[in-house]
XYZ file of C-alpha atoms in Angstrom:
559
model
C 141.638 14.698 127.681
C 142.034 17.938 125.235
C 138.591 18.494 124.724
C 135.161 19.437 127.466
C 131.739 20.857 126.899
C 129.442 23.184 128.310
C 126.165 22.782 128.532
C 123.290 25.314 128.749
C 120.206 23.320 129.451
C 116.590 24.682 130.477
C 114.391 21.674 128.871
C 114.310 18.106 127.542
C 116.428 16.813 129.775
C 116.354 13.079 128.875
C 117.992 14.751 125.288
C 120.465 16.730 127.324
C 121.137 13.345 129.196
C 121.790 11.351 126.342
C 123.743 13.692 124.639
C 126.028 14.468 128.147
C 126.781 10.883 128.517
C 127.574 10.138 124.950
C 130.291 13.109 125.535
C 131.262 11.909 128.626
C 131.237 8.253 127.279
C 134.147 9.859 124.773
C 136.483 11.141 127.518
C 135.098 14.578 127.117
C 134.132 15.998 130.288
C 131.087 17.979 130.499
C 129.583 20.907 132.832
C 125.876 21.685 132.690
C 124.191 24.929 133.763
C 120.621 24.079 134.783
C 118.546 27.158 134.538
C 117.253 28.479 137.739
C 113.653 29.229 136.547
C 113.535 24.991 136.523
C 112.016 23.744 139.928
C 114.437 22.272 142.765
C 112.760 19.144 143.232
C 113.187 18.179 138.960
C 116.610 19.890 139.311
C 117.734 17.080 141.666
C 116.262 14.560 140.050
C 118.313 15.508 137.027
C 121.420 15.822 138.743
C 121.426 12.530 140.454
C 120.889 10.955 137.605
C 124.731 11.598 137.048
C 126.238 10.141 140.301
C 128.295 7.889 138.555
C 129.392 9.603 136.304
C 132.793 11.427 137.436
C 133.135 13.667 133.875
C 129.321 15.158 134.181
C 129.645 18.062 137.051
C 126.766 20.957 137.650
C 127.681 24.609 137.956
C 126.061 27.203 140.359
C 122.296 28.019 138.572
C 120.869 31.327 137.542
C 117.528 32.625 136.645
C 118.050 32.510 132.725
C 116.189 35.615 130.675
C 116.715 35.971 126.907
C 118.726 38.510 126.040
C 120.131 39.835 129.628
C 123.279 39.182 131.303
C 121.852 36.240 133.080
C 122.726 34.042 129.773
C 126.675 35.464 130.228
C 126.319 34.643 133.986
C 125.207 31.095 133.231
C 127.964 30.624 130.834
C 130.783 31.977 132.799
C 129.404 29.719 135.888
C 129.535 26.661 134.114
C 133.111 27.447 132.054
C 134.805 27.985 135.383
C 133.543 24.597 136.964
C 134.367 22.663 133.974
C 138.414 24.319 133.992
C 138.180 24.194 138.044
C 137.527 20.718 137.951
C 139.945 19.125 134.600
C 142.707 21.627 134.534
C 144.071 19.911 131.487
C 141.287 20.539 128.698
C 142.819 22.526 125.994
C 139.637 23.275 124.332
C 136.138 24.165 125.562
C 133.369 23.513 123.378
C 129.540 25.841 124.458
C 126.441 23.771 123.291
C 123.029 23.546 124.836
C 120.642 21.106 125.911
C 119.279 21.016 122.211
C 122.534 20.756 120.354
C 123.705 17.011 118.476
C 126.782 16.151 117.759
C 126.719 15.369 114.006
C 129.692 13.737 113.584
C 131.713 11.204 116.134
C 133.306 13.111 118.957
C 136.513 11.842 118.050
C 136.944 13.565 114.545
C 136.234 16.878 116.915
C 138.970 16.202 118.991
C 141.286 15.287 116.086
C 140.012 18.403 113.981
C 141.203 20.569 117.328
C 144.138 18.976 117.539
C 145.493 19.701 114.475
C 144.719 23.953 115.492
C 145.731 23.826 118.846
C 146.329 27.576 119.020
C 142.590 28.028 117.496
C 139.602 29.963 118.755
C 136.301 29.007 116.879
C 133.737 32.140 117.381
C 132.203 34.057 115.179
C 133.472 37.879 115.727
C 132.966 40.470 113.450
C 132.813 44.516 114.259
C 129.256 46.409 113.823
C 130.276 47.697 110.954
C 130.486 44.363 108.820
C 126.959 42.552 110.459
C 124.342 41.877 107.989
C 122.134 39.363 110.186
C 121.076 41.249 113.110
C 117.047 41.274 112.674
C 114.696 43.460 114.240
C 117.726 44.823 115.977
C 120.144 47.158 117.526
C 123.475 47.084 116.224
C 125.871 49.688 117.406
C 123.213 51.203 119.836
C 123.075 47.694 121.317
C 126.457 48.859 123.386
C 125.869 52.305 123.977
C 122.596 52.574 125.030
C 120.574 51.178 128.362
C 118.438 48.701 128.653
C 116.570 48.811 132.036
C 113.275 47.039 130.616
C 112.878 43.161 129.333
C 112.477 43.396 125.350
C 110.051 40.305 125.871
C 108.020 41.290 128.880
C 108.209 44.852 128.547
C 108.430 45.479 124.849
C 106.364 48.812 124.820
C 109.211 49.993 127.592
C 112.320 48.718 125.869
C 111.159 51.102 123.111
C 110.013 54.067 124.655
C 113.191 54.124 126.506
C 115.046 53.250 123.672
C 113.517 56.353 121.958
C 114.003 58.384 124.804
C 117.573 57.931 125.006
C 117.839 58.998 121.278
C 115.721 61.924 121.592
C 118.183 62.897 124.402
C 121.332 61.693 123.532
C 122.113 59.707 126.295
C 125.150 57.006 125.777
C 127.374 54.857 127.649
C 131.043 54.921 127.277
C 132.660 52.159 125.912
C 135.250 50.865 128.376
C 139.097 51.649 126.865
C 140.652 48.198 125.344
C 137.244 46.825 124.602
C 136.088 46.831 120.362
C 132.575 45.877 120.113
C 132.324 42.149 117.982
C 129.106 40.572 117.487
C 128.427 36.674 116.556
C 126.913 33.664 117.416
C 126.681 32.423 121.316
C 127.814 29.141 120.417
C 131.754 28.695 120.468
C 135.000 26.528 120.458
C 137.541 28.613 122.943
C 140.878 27.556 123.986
C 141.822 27.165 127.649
C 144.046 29.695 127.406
C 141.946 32.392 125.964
C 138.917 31.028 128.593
C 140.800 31.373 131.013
C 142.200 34.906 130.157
C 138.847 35.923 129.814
C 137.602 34.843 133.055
C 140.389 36.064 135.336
C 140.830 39.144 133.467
C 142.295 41.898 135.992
C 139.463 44.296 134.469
C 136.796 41.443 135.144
C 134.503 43.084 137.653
C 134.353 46.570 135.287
C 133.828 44.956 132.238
C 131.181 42.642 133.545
C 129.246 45.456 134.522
C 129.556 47.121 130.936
C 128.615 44.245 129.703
C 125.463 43.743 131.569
C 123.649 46.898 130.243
C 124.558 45.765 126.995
C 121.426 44.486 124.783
C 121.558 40.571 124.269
C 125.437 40.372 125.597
C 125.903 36.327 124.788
C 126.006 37.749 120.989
C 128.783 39.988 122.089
C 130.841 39.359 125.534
C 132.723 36.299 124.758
C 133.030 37.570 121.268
C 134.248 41.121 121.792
C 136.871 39.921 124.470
C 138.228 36.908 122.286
C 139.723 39.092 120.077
C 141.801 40.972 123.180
C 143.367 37.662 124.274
C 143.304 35.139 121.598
C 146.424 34.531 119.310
C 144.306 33.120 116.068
C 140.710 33.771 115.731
C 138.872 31.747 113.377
C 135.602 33.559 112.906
C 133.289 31.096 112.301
C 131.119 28.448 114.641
C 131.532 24.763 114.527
C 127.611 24.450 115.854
C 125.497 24.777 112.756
C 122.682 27.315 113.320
C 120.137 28.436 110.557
C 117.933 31.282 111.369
C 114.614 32.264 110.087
C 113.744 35.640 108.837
C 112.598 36.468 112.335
C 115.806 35.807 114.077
C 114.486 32.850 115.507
C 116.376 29.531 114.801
C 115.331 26.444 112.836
C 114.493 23.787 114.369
C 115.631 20.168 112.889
C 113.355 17.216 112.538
C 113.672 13.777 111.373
C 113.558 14.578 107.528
C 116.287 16.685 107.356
C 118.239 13.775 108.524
C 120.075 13.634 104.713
C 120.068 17.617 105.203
C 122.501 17.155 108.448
C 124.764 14.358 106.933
C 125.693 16.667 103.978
C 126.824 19.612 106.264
C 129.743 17.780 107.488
C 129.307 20.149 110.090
C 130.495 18.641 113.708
C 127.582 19.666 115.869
C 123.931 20.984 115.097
C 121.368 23.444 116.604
C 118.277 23.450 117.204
C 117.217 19.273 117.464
C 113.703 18.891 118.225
C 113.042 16.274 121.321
C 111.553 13.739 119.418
C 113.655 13.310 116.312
C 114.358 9.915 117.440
C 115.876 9.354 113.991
C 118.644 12.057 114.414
C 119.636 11.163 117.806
C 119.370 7.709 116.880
C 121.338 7.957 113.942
C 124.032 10.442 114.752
C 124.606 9.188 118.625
C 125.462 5.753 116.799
C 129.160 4.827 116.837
C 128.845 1.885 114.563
C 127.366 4.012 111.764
C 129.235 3.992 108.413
C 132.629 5.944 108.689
C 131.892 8.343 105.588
C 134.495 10.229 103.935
C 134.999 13.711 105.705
C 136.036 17.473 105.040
C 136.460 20.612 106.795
C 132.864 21.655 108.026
C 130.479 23.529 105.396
C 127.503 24.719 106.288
C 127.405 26.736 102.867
C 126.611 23.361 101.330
C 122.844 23.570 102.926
C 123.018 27.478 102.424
C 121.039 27.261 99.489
C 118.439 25.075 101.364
C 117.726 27.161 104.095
C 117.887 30.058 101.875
C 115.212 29.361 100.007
C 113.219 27.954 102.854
C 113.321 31.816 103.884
C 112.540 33.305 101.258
C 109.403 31.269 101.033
C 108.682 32.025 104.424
C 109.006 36.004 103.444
C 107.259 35.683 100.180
C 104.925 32.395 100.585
C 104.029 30.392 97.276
C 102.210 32.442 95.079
C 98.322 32.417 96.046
C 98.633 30.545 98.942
C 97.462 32.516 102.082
C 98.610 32.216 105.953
C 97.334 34.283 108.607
C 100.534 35.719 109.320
C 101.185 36.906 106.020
C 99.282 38.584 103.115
C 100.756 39.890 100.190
C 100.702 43.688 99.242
C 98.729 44.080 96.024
C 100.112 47.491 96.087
C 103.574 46.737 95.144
C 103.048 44.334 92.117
C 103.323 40.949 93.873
C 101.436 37.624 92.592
C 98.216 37.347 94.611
C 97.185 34.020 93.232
C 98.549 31.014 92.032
C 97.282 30.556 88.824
C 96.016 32.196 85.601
C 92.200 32.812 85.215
C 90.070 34.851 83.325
C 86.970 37.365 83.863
C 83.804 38.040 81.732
C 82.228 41.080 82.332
C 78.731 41.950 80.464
C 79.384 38.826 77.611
C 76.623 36.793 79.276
C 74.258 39.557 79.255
C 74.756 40.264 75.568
C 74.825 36.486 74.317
C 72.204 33.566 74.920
C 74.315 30.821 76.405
C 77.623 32.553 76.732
C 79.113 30.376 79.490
C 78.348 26.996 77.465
C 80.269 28.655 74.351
C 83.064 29.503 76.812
C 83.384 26.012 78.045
C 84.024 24.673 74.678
C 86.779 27.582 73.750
C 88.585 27.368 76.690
C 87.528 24.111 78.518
C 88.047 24.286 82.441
C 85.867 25.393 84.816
C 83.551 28.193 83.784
C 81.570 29.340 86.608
C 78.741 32.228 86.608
C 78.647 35.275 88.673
C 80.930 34.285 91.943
C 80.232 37.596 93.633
C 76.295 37.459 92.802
C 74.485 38.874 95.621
C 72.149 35.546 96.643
C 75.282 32.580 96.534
C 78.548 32.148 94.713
C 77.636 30.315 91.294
C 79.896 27.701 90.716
C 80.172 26.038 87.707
C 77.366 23.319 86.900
C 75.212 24.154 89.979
C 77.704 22.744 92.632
C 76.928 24.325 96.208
C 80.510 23.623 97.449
C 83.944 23.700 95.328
C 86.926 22.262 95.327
C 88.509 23.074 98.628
C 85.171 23.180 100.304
C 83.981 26.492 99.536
C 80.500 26.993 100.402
C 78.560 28.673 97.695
C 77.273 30.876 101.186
C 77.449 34.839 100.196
C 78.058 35.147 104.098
C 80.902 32.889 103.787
C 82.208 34.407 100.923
C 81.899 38.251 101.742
C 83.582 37.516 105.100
C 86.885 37.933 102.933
C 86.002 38.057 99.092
C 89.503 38.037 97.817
C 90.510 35.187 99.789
C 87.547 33.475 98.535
C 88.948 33.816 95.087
C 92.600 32.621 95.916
C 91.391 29.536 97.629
C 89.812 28.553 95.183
C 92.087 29.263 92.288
C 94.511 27.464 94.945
C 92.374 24.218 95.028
C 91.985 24.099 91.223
C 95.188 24.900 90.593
C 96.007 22.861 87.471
C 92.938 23.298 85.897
C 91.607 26.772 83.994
C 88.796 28.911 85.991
C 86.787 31.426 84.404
C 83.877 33.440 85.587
C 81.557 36.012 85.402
C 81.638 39.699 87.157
C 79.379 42.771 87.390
C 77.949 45.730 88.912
C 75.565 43.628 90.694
C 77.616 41.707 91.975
C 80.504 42.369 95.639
C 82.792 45.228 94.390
C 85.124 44.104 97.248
C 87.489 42.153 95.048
C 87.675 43.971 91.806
C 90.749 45.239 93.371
C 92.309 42.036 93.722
C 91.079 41.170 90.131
C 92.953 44.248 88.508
C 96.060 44.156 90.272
C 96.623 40.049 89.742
C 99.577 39.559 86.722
C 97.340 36.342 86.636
C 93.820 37.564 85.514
C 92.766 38.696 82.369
C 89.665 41.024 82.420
C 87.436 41.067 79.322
C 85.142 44.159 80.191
C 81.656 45.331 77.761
C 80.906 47.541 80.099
C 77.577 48.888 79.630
C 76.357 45.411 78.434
C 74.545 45.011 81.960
C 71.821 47.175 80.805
C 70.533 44.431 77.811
C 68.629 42.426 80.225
C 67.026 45.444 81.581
C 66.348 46.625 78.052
C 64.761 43.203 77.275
C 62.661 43.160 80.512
C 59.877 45.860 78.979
C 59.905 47.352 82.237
C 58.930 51.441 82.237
C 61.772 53.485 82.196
C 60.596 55.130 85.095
C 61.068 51.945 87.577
C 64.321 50.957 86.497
C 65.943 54.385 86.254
C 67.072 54.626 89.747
C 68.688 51.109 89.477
C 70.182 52.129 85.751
C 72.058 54.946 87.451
C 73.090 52.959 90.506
C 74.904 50.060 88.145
C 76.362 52.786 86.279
C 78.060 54.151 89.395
C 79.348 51.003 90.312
C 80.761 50.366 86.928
C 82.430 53.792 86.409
C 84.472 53.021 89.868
C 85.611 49.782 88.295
C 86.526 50.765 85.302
C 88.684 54.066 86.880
C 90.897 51.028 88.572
C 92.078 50.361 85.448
C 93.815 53.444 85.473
C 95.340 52.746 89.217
C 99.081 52.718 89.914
C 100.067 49.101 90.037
C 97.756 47.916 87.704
C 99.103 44.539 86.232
C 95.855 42.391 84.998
C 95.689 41.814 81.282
C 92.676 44.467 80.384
C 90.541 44.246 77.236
C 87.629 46.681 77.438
C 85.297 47.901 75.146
C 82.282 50.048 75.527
C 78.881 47.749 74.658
C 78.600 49.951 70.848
C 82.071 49.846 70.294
C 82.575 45.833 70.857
C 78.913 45.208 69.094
C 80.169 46.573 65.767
C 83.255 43.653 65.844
C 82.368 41.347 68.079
C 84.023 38.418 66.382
C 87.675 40.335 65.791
C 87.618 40.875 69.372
C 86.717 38.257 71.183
C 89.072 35.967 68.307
C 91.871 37.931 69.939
C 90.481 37.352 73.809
C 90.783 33.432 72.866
C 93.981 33.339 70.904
C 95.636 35.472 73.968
C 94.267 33.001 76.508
C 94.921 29.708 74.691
C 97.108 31.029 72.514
C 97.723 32.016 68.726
C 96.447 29.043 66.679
C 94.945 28.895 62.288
C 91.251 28.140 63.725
C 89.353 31.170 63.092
C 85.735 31.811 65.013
C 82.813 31.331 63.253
C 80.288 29.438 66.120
C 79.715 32.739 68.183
C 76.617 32.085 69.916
C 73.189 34.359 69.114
C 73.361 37.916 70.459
C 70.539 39.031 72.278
C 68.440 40.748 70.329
C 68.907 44.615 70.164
C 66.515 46.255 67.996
C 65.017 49.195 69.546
C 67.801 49.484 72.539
C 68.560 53.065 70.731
C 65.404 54.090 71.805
C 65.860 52.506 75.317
C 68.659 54.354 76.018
C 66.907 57.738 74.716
C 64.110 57.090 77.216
C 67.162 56.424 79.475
C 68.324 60.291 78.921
C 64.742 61.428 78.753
C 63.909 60.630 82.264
C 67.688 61.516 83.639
C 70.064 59.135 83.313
C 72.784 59.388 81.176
C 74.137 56.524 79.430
C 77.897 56.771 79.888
C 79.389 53.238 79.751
C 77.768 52.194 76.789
C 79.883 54.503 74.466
C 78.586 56.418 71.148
C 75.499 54.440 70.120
C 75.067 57.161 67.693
C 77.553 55.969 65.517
C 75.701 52.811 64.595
C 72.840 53.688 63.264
C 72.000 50.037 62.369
C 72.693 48.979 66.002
C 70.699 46.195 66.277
C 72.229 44.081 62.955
C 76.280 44.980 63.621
C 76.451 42.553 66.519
C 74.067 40.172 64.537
C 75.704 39.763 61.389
C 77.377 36.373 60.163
C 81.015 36.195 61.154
């Protein structure tokens, strides 16, 4: 018998069962730590199911809170019954209810064996930690810590402030060099025990219980004043996610656990019947084995982080949003925008469909209902066509559905009628390419023979709108491909410029464009747009009309 376990256990106890007999079952004796927060009555009823079992024994129970001493307490408690009661262990292994042994217990043993002299922890000095999240570091063992950081969080910082503010430390004790690492280790007796008869015990203890979350640092720190060969590193494989807090294993990551070669793995979920089936099996395949190495799923879990930082470009959670500020992908795919086409050409949108095929929908932010492409009240994804639904969050109404189309091209049609809210969104996106006529909104009010005098107000309200859009373009961080002309500017070439539009979008190809489709006819929108400046308004979108004195046939002629 070379070889016992402690175990920390606060929940699923019929997994912290199974996995203390199968220990046991291997001659490795085994010393749990209930936590005291769990009632008496289930306690018991835990406990007795081991009777019978001579190599299961209990320790003395403590209230467990993350991050306090209590989690040191519990440790110590249950170390000194397991040496108290099989003086002859030579190793002591720390695991919790939730750990699984990944490999049989006997290559353990035999891996201990041949490092007899060997302490597994993880110890490294302030200075050289890189993991510690949302953290203290140094301060952790210099500062106090009278509040819970997860009852009391507004507490733990003001007092944490305070003590900056005033310079208020604690002395680190003489002999003691602050190491951080993981709680779960592989100690020798010797250095256990050296550790928990210490002469300094009782003064050191109570350093170490002011010290912010001391399980990363107790054991750790005071390893390296006893222990003869340090190996700094944990035989318990535990990934963390970029909020400190661990993964959790389930059944499909069964092949993910096999290729660790690692010997025992944290944190199991309950009901991944398949690992515990599979890995508490002694009549599995013997497979060919090396030293542990978890950098072998490194890559894995890495990448599972930095999706979990970054999320898959266009898709939206609620905890995360990306910052359109700082040049990130907002959606998932690329899409294009019309701005003022359809109001300069008779059946724009069915002209569109056949140059760039997809979806090509009308005005999504009109004021009355989103206008999806042939008539459709709800889109892929379910999206209502509901302009309460979709003004609750514009911009998310846009990634969603770029997000359920995904695959498949979307183009639409934008305004100064229509929500402003997400022509941010639209100029920032790497993804969306902006084709902008501004001015071209005031055709249909040209064409309407309406007096000058009732539309002016609404002429000069449109224009507003569209002279904030177009100053975005301008904006810091502005990554949308942009093609804008002013209405008389893109009449007098129409085709050139909208040939380079569709050779950007689909690419440079030997067709040339010659089936634009009839421009609205223009003759006498010179004189519109003097009755414009007659009665106040002044055309400023629209661009130097006066240029063109044959207006009306430079966006009509043949291509």
């Amino acid at each position: 018998m070379t070889l016992g376990f402690v175990m920390l256990v606060h929940t699923a106890f019929d997994r912290a069962e199974q996995v203390a007999r199968y220990f046991a079952s291997h001659g490795c004796p085994v010393a749990i730590h209930v936590d005291g927060k769990v009632p008496p009555r289930r306690f018991r009823a835990f406990r007795d199911r081991f009777r019978t079992e001579p190599r299961i024994v209990f320790a003395s129970r403590t209230r467990v809170e993350w991050g306090t001493w209590s989690i040191v307490q519990a440790t110590q408690a249950a170390s000194e019954r397991l040496i108290e009661g099989f003086p002859d262990l030579r190793h002591v292994f720390l695991a919790s209810g939730s750990c699984l042994p990944l490999r049989p217990v006997g290559e353990l043993v035999a891996y201990l064996d041949a490092n007899p002299e060997t302490d597994f922890i993880e110890s490294v000095t302030t200075d050289h930690v890189t993991w510690t999240i949302d953290g203290l570091e140094e301060e952790r063992f210099t500062l106090r810590f009278p509040f819970s950081w997860r009852r009391q969080r507004r507490m733990f910082n003001a007092c944490v402030k305070l003590q900056r503010r005033l310079g208020l430390t604690r002395r680190i004790p003489d002999g003691i060099v602050p190491h951080l690492g993981s709680q779960w280790w592989c100690l020798t007796r010797r250095t256990l025990d050296s550790i928990l008869n210490a002469p300094d015990r009782k003064a050191t203890d109570a350093y170490f219980a002011g010290v912010w979350i001391p399980d990363e640092s107790y054991f750790q720190s005071l390893a390296r004043r006893y222990s003869t060969t340090i190996e700094s590193r944990s035989l318990t494989l535990s990934k963390f996610d970029i909020h400190g807090r661990p993964h959790v294993f389930y059944d499909d990551h069964l092949p993910l656990l096999q290729r660790s070669d690692c010997f025992v793995a944290r944190k199991v979920w309950p009901r991944a019947d398949a690992l515990y089936r599979t890995f508490l099996d002694d009549n599995r395949p013997v497979a060919k084995r090396t030293e542990p190495n978890p950098g072998r799923i490194d890559r894995v879990f890495s990448k599972a982080n930095e999706r979990r930082a970054s999320g898959r470009a266009g898709l939206y959670s609620q905890a995360r949003f990306p910052l359109a500020p700082h040049g990130s992908v907002l959606t998932c795919a690329r899409y294009n925008v019309f701005c003022g086409l359809d109001d300069l050409y008779e059946e724009f949108d069915g002209w569109l469909d056949r140059q760039l095929g997809g979806s090509v929908h009308g005005h999504l932010y009109a004021p009355e209902r989103a206008e999806f492409a042939d008539g459709a009240r709800i889109a892929a994804g379910c999206l209502s066509d509901s302009a309460t639904l979709r003004d609750y969050r514009p911009t998310q109404f846009l990634t969603n559905l770029l997000w359920s189309t995904r695959g498949q091209r979307q183009s639409f049609f934008f305004g100064p009628r229509d929500n402003q809210e997400a022509a941010g969104l639209l100029v920032h996106d790497p993804n969306a390419t902006l084709v902008v006529v501004s001015g071209a909104w005031t055709v249909p009010m040209f064409l309407s023979g309406q007096p000058i005098e009732e539309i002016k107000v609404e002429v000069a309200r449109l224009q507003r709108i569209e002279l904030d859009f177009l100053r975005t373009f301008r904006n810091p961080g502005v990554a949308a491909r942009i093609h804008h002309w002013p209405l008389a500017d893109f009449v007098a070439q129409p085709v050139e410029k909208l040939q380079n539009v569709v050779e950007e979008i689909n690419g440079a190809g030997p067709r040339r464009l010659t089936d634009l489709p009839q421009m609205r006819d223009l003759r006498g929108f010179t004189d519109f747009l003097q009755r414009l400046r007659n009665g106040g308004v002044q055309p400023k979108v629209i661009g130097d009309v006066a240029l063109f004195p044959d207006f009306a046939d430079a966006g009509r002629k043949a291509p």
